[in-house]
Each structure stands twice: as C-alpha cells, then as structure tokens.
Amino acid sequence: MDAQAIYMYQNNPNDPPARGSQRPGNGSNKGSNGGGPKDTGTSLLIRSIIIVVVLLVGWYLFEVFTQSNNSSTANVMEIPYSTFYQQVENNNVKSLVFQGQDATGVLNSAITVHDVNGNTKTGNQFHFTQLANGDPQLTALLIQKQVNFSAKPASDNNLVLNIILNILPWILIIGFLFLVFRNASRSQQNIFSFGKSRAKVVLEDRPGTTFADVAGVDEAKNDLVEVVEFLKTPQKFQRLGGKIPRGVLLVGPPGTGKTLLARAVAGEASVPFFSMSGSEFVEVLVGVGASRVRDLFDQAKKASPSIIFIDEIDAVGRQRGSSINSNDEREQTLNQLLVEMDGFDTRQAVVVLAATNRPDGLDKALLRPGRFDRRVTVERPDWNGRLAILKIHSHDVPLASDVDLISIARATPGMVGADLANLINEAALLAARRNLDAVTQVCFEESLDKILIGAERPLILSDADLNVIAYHEGGHALTGLLQENVDPVTKVTIVPRGQALGVTQYTPLDDRYNYSQDYLEAQLVTALGGRAAEEVAIGHITTGAENDLQRVTAIARQMVTRWGMSERLGTISFSEREDPFAGTSLATGSREYSEKTAAVIDEEVNRIVKWAYSRAVGLLADHRVTLDRIAKSLRLHETVDAKQLREIMIETGAIDAAPASYR
Ligand code: ADP
Ligand code: ZN
Ligand code: MG
C-alpha cells in the first residue's frame, strides 16, 4: 500500500455499532452468498422422487428390450425334435436354417402344436434344438425330401447383441441405484454431524459475471486485472519466473461487492470458481472443516487454472489462541488452510481469493508472503459509483421518464451496492403493487424513505453532519496543501471508510527514517486542520477529531521527550518509547525524571499543540475562500483527488502560497 491514510474525521466512538461493521437485516444481504443451508425435508423428497423415477425408467427399458426380443420370435413355434422329424418325413418342411444347436425353419402348411405349458399354437414357423451330437442321417433325409437348408456360424453377432440388450437395463438400474445410495450415505454423514446439514458440496461453478457487472469500485477492479491476466495465460507469467499472485484478500464493508468481484474475476478469466464460506468450515464436527478445506483445494487443483473463493474468512482466520474458549475445530481448519496455501506447485495456476470485512483480527500467519499477501480494498462507492451501480441494476427495470438516477445517487451517500440493488428492487415492487407500467421517481423516493426508516443505523448522514465532515476533511487537506514540509495530499473523501466518516490521504514522498522538526510541526498543523476548519467555518467543534487529537498529542510528546525539540528542556531524551505514528495512548512506563520535569514536559507539549492549532486556524482563515470551495466540492463529488484540489487552489489564488507542496 503506497497511500497512507492519516487524518480522519472519526465516528463518535460512543455510538454502539461500528459504522459499516453491522448491517440491517432487512433483506439487503440477499443473494450475497448464493444458497444458504438447504432444507433437509425438501431434499429428501427430491431424492425419493429421483429413486422412483429411476426405477420406473429402468423397468420401462427392461420391458422394451425384452419385448422387442420376444416380438421377433413371437410367431415362431417351439417344437420338439421328434415333431420336426415327423414333419420332414411328411414332406411339410419347406426350408431350414442351422445355427449351432439351434435350427429354425418354415413349414409348407401350418400345424398346431401343444407346448409344455399346455398352450396351443398354430403356425408355419418353427424352432427346435438339435440333438447334442447331431443326426448323421438328417442331411441325407433333408436332401431326399428336397428341403432347402443352410447353416450360419454359431457365434453370431445377434447372440452378443441379445446378451447386451438383455443385460443393459440391469446395468443401468444398478448404476443408478449405486449413485443414489452413495449420495444418500454422503448426506447422512452430514445429518449426523450434529444435525447441521449445511453441506454445500463444493461444486464447480463457471460464473457469467464480468467486471461490467461491478461498478463503483474501480480501484479494486484495477488491482484484480492482473489476477485475470494471470489466470488467462499462466504460461506467459510462469515462463519468466515471475511471482504469481497466490492469495488475494478482498477487504471492505458488507455489500460493497466483494463476492461479486471474486465471481467477476472467474468470469473474466473464464475459469472454474470454487467457493465456500468460512462459517461452513467451522460449524461441523472436529476434523470435518479441515477435510473440507482439503477437498476444496484438491478439486480446484484438478481444474487448474481455477479460482478458490473463501467468503467470510474471518470465521476461520481469527487469531489463534486469542480467546479463552479456543475452538479446536477452527484452529484445525485454519492450519489445514495454511498447509494448503503452502502446498501449491509453482505450476498450478490456482488463485485463492478471500473476503472479509474485519481484516484486523486475522491470524498473522494467513497474511505472510505466499499466502494472502495481497490486499484489495473494496471501498464504499462515491456518488459516481452509486450512479453506475444504479444503472447496472435498473438495466432490466422499466423506468418512467421522470426518473432521475443522478438525484438518487446524490441522495444516497454511504449506501453500498447491495443497498442500491435493494432500493431498486423495492421501487420495482412498489410500482408493481400500484399497477404502474414503469417505475417512477416517486417509487424510488418512497422506497428510499422506507429503507432509511427501517435501517438500524443511519444509512445516510444528515446534511449538517455531511457539512461538518466536508469542512473537517477540507481543513486537513488545505493545511496540508499550504505547507511546504508535508507529504502531498492525494485524495480527500467524505465517503465513510471503516470507523472513519471521512479520510484525507497523503502519499509519503519516500520512506522516511528521519523526521525533521519542520516536518513534524507541519504534521501537527495538518492533523489539527480538521478541528481548526470546524472552528473557522462552522463556529463550533465536534467529537469527530478524537483520533486526530490522540495523534497530535503523541507526536508532540515525542518531540519533547525523545527528540529534544523543546528549547526549554533541551536536547535530553526522557526515555518514553512508543510509536509516534500509531496514535496510541501513552504508556504509563517507569519514568526517569522528576515531577517537576514532568510538569514542564506537559507544558511544552501543550505549548507546541497550541502553536500548531493556532497556525492551522490562521492558515484556514487566510484561505477561507479556498476552504469553502474544497468543502463545496467535497459535498458535490464526495471524493476529490489531487488534480481537482490543485485546480481549486489555482482558481482561488492559493497556489502561490505553497509552491513546494506540489510535485
Ligand atoms: P459483499 O460480498 O461485499 O458483502 P456482495 O458481492 O455479496 O457483497 O453484494 C451483494 C449484491 O449487491 C450483489 O450481488 C450485487 O447485486 C449488489 N452489489 C454489491 N456491490 C455492487 C457493485 N459494486 N456493483 C454492482 N452491484 C453490486
Ligand atoms: Zn480529522
Ligand atoms: Mg459476500
């Protein structure tokens, strides 16, 4: 990751649900995992129906074959050798064909015979079986009586065909029964697994989804293009010994399209897609999860090039031993997963995609090189993205001419793809209930109201909140732009990300191991720029700056105690060690200095922070027009990139103040 997100307007931590970590259960998640647990009742019914159908088909085939066999011989009488001999003597045999011990013939005039069962039959075609050693005088007799006779080789094709035709129905029946029973015993195994028949046998799937079906997540798409290329022509990559992407972790809030993207990668590369959800691995007997992982990987390897997709990987991949009631099954499954990830042959073109909305708790072992060492962030869409998603999902919905998708996209900040798909669905249902020919703008507006009221958390921030966030982030960005010694601002957004309601991104110019005092001071000013903008532009301050203030305090304290940047205290290190950029609270370690020194340290930290804050306020007040423009632009576009920022700076005449911060 080259972009470093530092300053964010924070969600009030007292709000119970972390924004984005929970979603309303009002059906907006539908279709995310494709098929939940199967209802055992219906599948049992289906299975019995299959058995019955198979038996009927088998019986029918049997009948057909045996009948057709019989019908060719239906009017042929079976007669004893003696009767035959008699008929020859009586000059009544017209012709005769020998085939092995069998002989069939035609009589001149029909006769009536009684068979062993007492049935009578009349006809002129007959069959009899010759005597075991043949009859040496028969040929002479036949010639004498002028019977037309011939012979066929004993092992005739007909015989083989007959045998096959007789046996085939049985083979079919036995084969079907075998398959049915094997399936039945398989599912039984799952029924016995504590009744949790969540068995979704890993099936090969070839999704027709493409990147065109996914919108508003262009960065993630760009990151995945390489994976598609690799799967399309693995030889090309392997020939040069290049490192192939093995594991890619898709990270993002629920409903942003992670599953959809994974399927689109498979669709784009037209390779088979093997998917399983993390929770499916865990909720079964010990050892079953691990063997499912093995199955999954075995199948995918056989079908290489292919994709394995593990949804909700946090269900298996949580840090081991982090909870007291450790879950053996989960750990076994996780270990198996690690083994499988390592066990790939370099020639096997199998890419493992995984999705999660909680990447922090993942076991570090999963993220090591060769495993899930690539991370693709799937962000909430900004309004352009939302518009594109609305367009995709309304493609097959007849829209009335008054529908303005742009205004709907504008009115739904914070909503993700699944929310928007749900919105369109609700609007279409509403239109159907009202017997309309097309979905109207009113349908959309009413559905949106309904969804917003039904949602557990506010899906959409109020106008006033958005205004504060826009000014806050604008303040971070502008203070960054106006100072020389800071990293360039790459992007500002008021689209929520994780805990943050807005983010300003900076790209460090190079890896820094040394921070100059100027750099650190500029950092303090930018970090306080958010809070300062609230004061300058809105007149009151909010709780959104908590994270900023923690960072500021940590940096200022380090400047004083570690780096000797306070003239009053001089160049002395007061051994307090922590990462100045982690923003963590200060450790209460043992101190090596007096109470008096401690008080001076506090005063100095205070002084530095105050100075930085007043500088931030000064900068923003001096460039109020620019600040207003940035905030307005943020409200309009939600995301503003470096180029747009630069344009605003030039247009408002602020550019001259900070020539060096542009590169
Ligand atoms: P996730 O896996 O991130 O929770 P899903 O991929 O399951 O989200 O998304 C659920 C549904 O929402 C998708 O099937 C799709 O209809 C819709 N959706 C979500 N994100 C997008 C997007 N970026 N573009 C188009 N549709 C989307
Ligand atoms: Zn902030
Ligand atoms: Mg999903």
XYZ file of C-alpha atoms in Angstrom, residues 181-547:
367
model
C -27.184 -44.708 -2.449
C -23.777 -43.128 -2.475
C -25.376 -39.677 -2.406
C -27.745 -40.738 0.296
C -24.998 -42.063 2.538
C -22.998 -38.904 1.943
C -25.775 -36.666 3.114
C -26.417 -38.978 6.004
C -22.932 -38.340 7.226
C -23.820 -34.676 7.335
C -27.104 -35.218 9.045
C -25.229 -36.978 11.799
C -22.875 -34.016 12.128
C -24.910 -32.562 14.960
C -27.806 -32.120 12.610
C -26.073 -29.295 10.832
C -26.619 -30.344 7.286
C -25.112 -27.166 5.940
C -23.457 -29.385 3.419
C -22.865 -27.407 0.320
C -20.855 -29.883 -1.636
C -18.163 -27.885 -3.351
C -19.358 -27.569 -6.848
C -17.531 -26.294 -9.813
C -19.155 -23.123 -10.978
C -18.457 -21.077 -14.053
C -19.837 -17.636 -13.351
C -21.026 -15.498 -16.214
C -20.337 -12.409 -14.146
C -17.903 -9.906 -15.618
C -16.317 -6.689 -14.472
C -19.104 -4.870 -16.299
C -21.496 -6.124 -13.617
C -19.486 -4.460 -10.875
C -19.398 -0.692 -10.598
C -18.093 1.978 -8.298
C -15.063 0.008 -7.174
C -12.626 0.877 -9.924
C -9.509 0.690 -7.783
C -10.312 -2.831 -6.685
C -11.042 -3.791 -10.274
C -7.703 -2.417 -11.429
C -5.949 -4.402 -8.729
C -7.641 -7.586 -9.893
C -6.904 -7.189 -13.584
C -3.508 -8.757 -13.043
C -5.078 -11.824 -11.476
C -7.344 -12.194 -14.501
C -4.381 -11.856 -16.854
C -2.507 -14.496 -14.958
C -5.389 -16.958 -14.981
C -5.915 -16.431 -18.690
C -2.333 -17.135 -19.668
C -0.461 -18.641 -16.738
C 2.313 -19.900 -19.037
C 3.184 -16.372 -20.019
C 3.795 -15.407 -16.410
C 5.495 -18.621 -15.395
C 7.873 -18.608 -18.329
C 9.674 -15.604 -16.976
C 9.648 -16.970 -13.455
C 7.525 -14.071 -12.300
C 5.917 -14.227 -8.927
C 2.332 -15.151 -9.457
C -0.466 -13.827 -7.308
C -1.419 -16.665 -4.977
C -3.687 -15.257 -2.316
C -5.677 -12.047 -2.563
C -7.644 -10.703 0.362
C -10.673 -8.584 -0.527
C -11.373 -6.201 2.319
C -14.390 -3.950 2.582
C -17.688 -3.316 4.306
C -20.531 -5.791 3.683
C -22.443 -5.349 0.465
C -19.749 -3.466 -1.426
C -19.420 -6.279 -3.949
C -16.565 -8.487 -2.747
C -18.303 -11.725 -3.641
C -19.430 -10.193 -6.892
C -15.867 -9.147 -7.723
C -14.493 -12.605 -6.999
C -17.052 -14.116 -9.341
C -16.282 -11.467 -11.930
C -12.591 -12.409 -11.845
C -13.548 -16.015 -12.581
C -15.960 -14.867 -15.271
C -13.450 -12.566 -16.925
C -10.782 -15.251 -16.984
C -13.398 -17.920 -17.782
C -12.020 -20.338 -15.247
C -13.966 -22.515 -12.798
C -14.875 -20.973 -9.466
C -14.836 -22.997 -6.255
C -16.333 -21.193 -3.333
C -17.013 -21.849 0.279
C -17.904 -19.634 3.164
C -15.730 -19.513 6.253
C -18.636 -20.310 8.507
C -19.257 -23.525 6.593
C -15.862 -24.792 7.614
C -16.399 -24.235 11.263
C -19.847 -25.319 12.307
C -19.278 -29.030 11.939
C -17.611 -31.866 13.772
C -13.943 -31.661 14.563
C -11.924 -32.641 11.531
C -14.678 -32.088 9.016
C -13.707 -28.485 8.367
C -10.118 -29.459 7.679
C -11.166 -32.192 5.280
C -13.471 -29.771 3.504
C -10.577 -27.412 3.004
C -8.577 -30.305 1.582
C -11.436 -31.274 -0.752
C -11.861 -27.709 -1.880
C -8.211 -27.309 -2.773
C -7.956 -30.755 -4.362
C -10.865 -30.038 -6.669
C -9.550 -26.630 -7.612
C -6.087 -28.001 -8.343
C -7.552 -30.640 -10.601
C -9.436 -27.959 -12.514
C -6.475 -25.577 -12.731
C -6.402 -22.807 -13.830
C -9.135 -22.000 -11.373
C -10.210 -19.771 -8.519
C -10.890 -20.693 -4.932
C -13.038 -18.197 -3.070
C -13.295 -18.259 0.699
C -16.013 -15.900 1.844
C -16.035 -14.577 5.420
C -12.537 -15.824 6.004
C -12.535 -14.190 9.436
C -14.733 -17.059 10.622
C -11.763 -19.430 10.205
C -8.896 -17.000 10.178
C -9.280 -15.295 13.543
C -6.082 -15.142 15.508
C -5.313 -18.452 17.111
C -5.397 -18.671 20.848
C -6.779 -15.163 21.136
C -9.873 -16.237 23.004
C -10.107 -18.301 26.151
C -12.573 -20.797 24.787
C -10.335 -21.710 21.925
C -12.045 -23.578 19.168
C -10.130 -26.713 18.184
C -12.139 -27.198 15.071
C -11.456 -23.705 13.840
C -7.753 -23.998 14.553
C -7.517 -27.314 12.749
C -9.307 -25.811 9.798
C -7.058 -22.775 9.811
C -3.956 -24.969 9.999
C -5.177 -27.023 7.073
C -5.786 -23.834 5.130
C -2.231 -22.700 5.814
C -0.867 -26.070 4.751
C -2.863 -25.972 1.516
C -1.760 -22.428 0.727
C 1.857 -23.522 1.065
C 1.329 -26.772 -0.787
C 0.825 -25.335 -4.241
C 3.062 -26.457 -7.007
C 4.524 -23.407 -8.726
C 2.988 -24.604 -11.965
C -0.520 -24.785 -10.606
C -2.449 -21.749 -11.715
C -4.853 -21.557 -8.823
C -5.590 -18.207 -7.236
C -7.163 -18.091 -3.812
C -9.422 -15.123 -3.188
C -10.804 -14.444 0.249
C -13.199 -11.806 1.531
C -13.639 -10.203 4.904
C -14.971 -7.045 6.459
C -12.834 -7.463 9.563
C -9.214 -7.752 8.457
C -7.715 -6.688 11.792
C -8.436 -9.886 13.685
C -6.970 -12.181 11.051
C -4.212 -14.537 12.071
C -0.870 -13.087 11.056
C 0.149 -16.422 9.570
C -2.542 -16.026 6.931
C -1.059 -12.764 5.718
C 2.506 -13.948 5.314
C 4.186 -13.916 1.888
C 2.952 -16.740 -0.315
C -0.417 -16.754 1.404
C -2.790 -13.800 1.421
C -0.038 -11.321 0.775
C -2.096 -9.053 -1.438
C -4.861 -6.906 -0.160
C -7.504 -5.320 -2.335
C -9.653 -2.735 -0.623
C -13.238 -2.523 -1.771
C -14.485 0.895 -0.744
C -17.958 2.267 -0.423
C -18.841 3.919 -3.729
C -18.950 7.694 -4.117
C -21.872 9.203 -5.972
C -20.451 8.495 -9.408
C -20.011 4.897 -8.367
C -23.519 4.791 -6.953
C -24.872 6.161 -10.220
C -23.070 3.429 -12.153
C -24.408 0.758 -9.794
C -27.940 2.138 -10.127
C -27.576 1.990 -13.888
C -26.472 -1.645 -13.809
C -29.267 -2.766 -11.552
C -32.014 -0.777 -13.283
C -30.995 -2.193 -16.637
C -33.840 -4.675 -16.745
C -36.335 -2.462 -14.939
C -38.628 -0.247 -16.984
C -38.057 3.292 -15.745
C -40.514 6.135 -16.159
C -39.233 9.178 -17.993
C -39.222 11.267 -14.813
C -36.697 9.014 -13.073
C -33.505 10.884 -12.299
C -30.849 8.367 -11.298
C -28.368 11.166 -10.668
C -30.533 12.651 -7.952
C -30.982 9.210 -6.408
C -27.218 8.661 -6.427
C -26.781 12.059 -4.800
C -29.355 11.303 -2.147
C -27.749 8.057 -1.009
C -24.296 8.830 0.394
C -22.896 5.941 2.430
C -25.012 3.316 0.706
C -23.253 0.323 -0.799
C -24.026 -1.762 -3.883
C -26.265 -4.182 -2.026
C -28.280 -1.276 -0.566
C -28.768 0.213 -4.010
C -29.758 -3.119 -5.553
C -32.249 -3.439 -2.730
C -33.547 0.083 -3.344
C -34.249 -0.642 -6.998
C -35.916 -3.891 -6.108
C -38.165 -2.174 -3.548
C -39.061 0.558 -6.016
C -39.942 -2.021 -8.679
C -42.120 -3.918 -6.208
C -43.870 -0.723 -5.214
C -44.560 0.132 -8.846
C -45.930 -3.365 -9.394
C -48.236 -3.042 -6.380
C -49.565 0.185 -7.828
C -50.098 -1.380 -11.250
C -47.787 1.104 -12.917
C -46.220 0.386 -16.291
C -42.860 1.739 -15.189
C -41.024 2.631 -12.005
C -41.393 6.328 -11.270
C -39.241 8.743 -9.318
C -41.877 8.775 -6.574
C -41.498 4.999 -6.201
C -37.783 5.461 -5.678
C -38.230 8.249 -3.163
C -40.806 6.365 -1.140
C -38.748 3.174 -1.149
C -35.710 5.106 -0.024
C -37.663 6.603 2.879
C -38.925 3.170 3.816
C -35.419 1.668 3.758
C -33.975 4.522 5.786
C -36.653 4.267 8.439
C -36.252 0.501 8.644
C -32.492 0.599 8.957
C -30.940 0.002 12.372
C -28.196 2.523 11.875
C -28.500 5.745 9.948
C -27.518 4.713 6.448
C -27.311 8.271 5.337
C -25.794 11.138 7.279
C -27.739 14.318 7.766
C -26.959 17.358 5.721
C -25.489 19.156 8.714
C -23.228 16.212 9.538
C -22.014 15.991 5.970
C -21.254 19.688 6.038
C -19.129 19.333 9.164
C -17.304 16.329 7.704
C -16.669 18.148 4.434
C -15.146 21.133 6.254
C -13.176 18.910 8.598
C -11.573 16.903 5.800
C -11.202 20.055 3.737
C -9.260 21.555 6.651
C -6.876 18.587 6.763
C -6.355 18.781 3.040
C -5.913 22.532 2.796
C -3.473 22.808 5.699
C -1.559 20.014 4.040
C -1.531 21.834 0.724
C -0.494 25.149 2.211
C 2.602 23.905 3.980
C 5.905 23.032 2.426
C 7.125 20.181 4.540
C 4.327 17.692 4.296
C 3.562 14.742 2.083
C 1.352 15.642 -0.885
C -2.363 15.131 -0.487
C -3.568 12.500 -2.930
C -7.246 12.282 -2.178
C -9.914 13.594 0.161
C -13.204 11.831 0.653
C -16.317 12.080 2.761
C -17.365 8.540 1.835
C -17.239 6.587 5.101
C -14.437 4.064 5.499
C -14.383 1.674 8.389
C -14.687 3.751 11.536
C -13.938 6.972 9.729
C -16.636 9.158 8.265
C -14.118 10.875 6.043
C -10.499 10.408 5.098
C -7.675 12.525 3.757
C -4.935 10.516 2.111
C -1.316 11.522 1.807
C 1.392 9.769 -0.139
C 4.752 9.842 1.586
C 7.384 11.005 -0.883
C 9.819 8.377 0.214
C 10.355 6.115 3.158
C 11.326 8.335 5.995
C 13.512 7.198 8.799
C 14.318 10.683 9.941
C 11.719 13.259 10.652
C 12.820 16.865 10.556
C 11.380 19.264 13.093
C 9.726 21.192 10.262
C 8.088 18.021 9.016
C 6.771 17.123 12.443
C 5.431 20.618 13.045
C 3.705 20.589 9.690
C 2.232 17.214 10.598
C 0.792 18.695 13.760
C -0.746 21.577 11.839
C -2.372 19.282 9.250
C -3.605 16.910 11.934
C -5.275 19.832 13.683
C -6.511 21.255 10.380
C -9.758 19.303 10.686
C -10.685 20.688 14.059
C -9.484 24.160 13.066
C -11.705 24.147 9.974
C -14.723 23.307 12.104
C -13.992 26.308 14.285
C -13.229 28.685 11.426
C -16.090 27.748 9.131
C -18.825 26.388 11.354
C -18.158 28.087 14.622
C -18.415 25.088 16.885
C -16.367 21.964 17.259
C -17.423 18.319 17.236
C -16.266 14.970 18.569
C -15.010 13.961 15.153
C -11.426 14.911 15.886
C -10.710 12.423 18.645
C -8.295 10.347 16.619
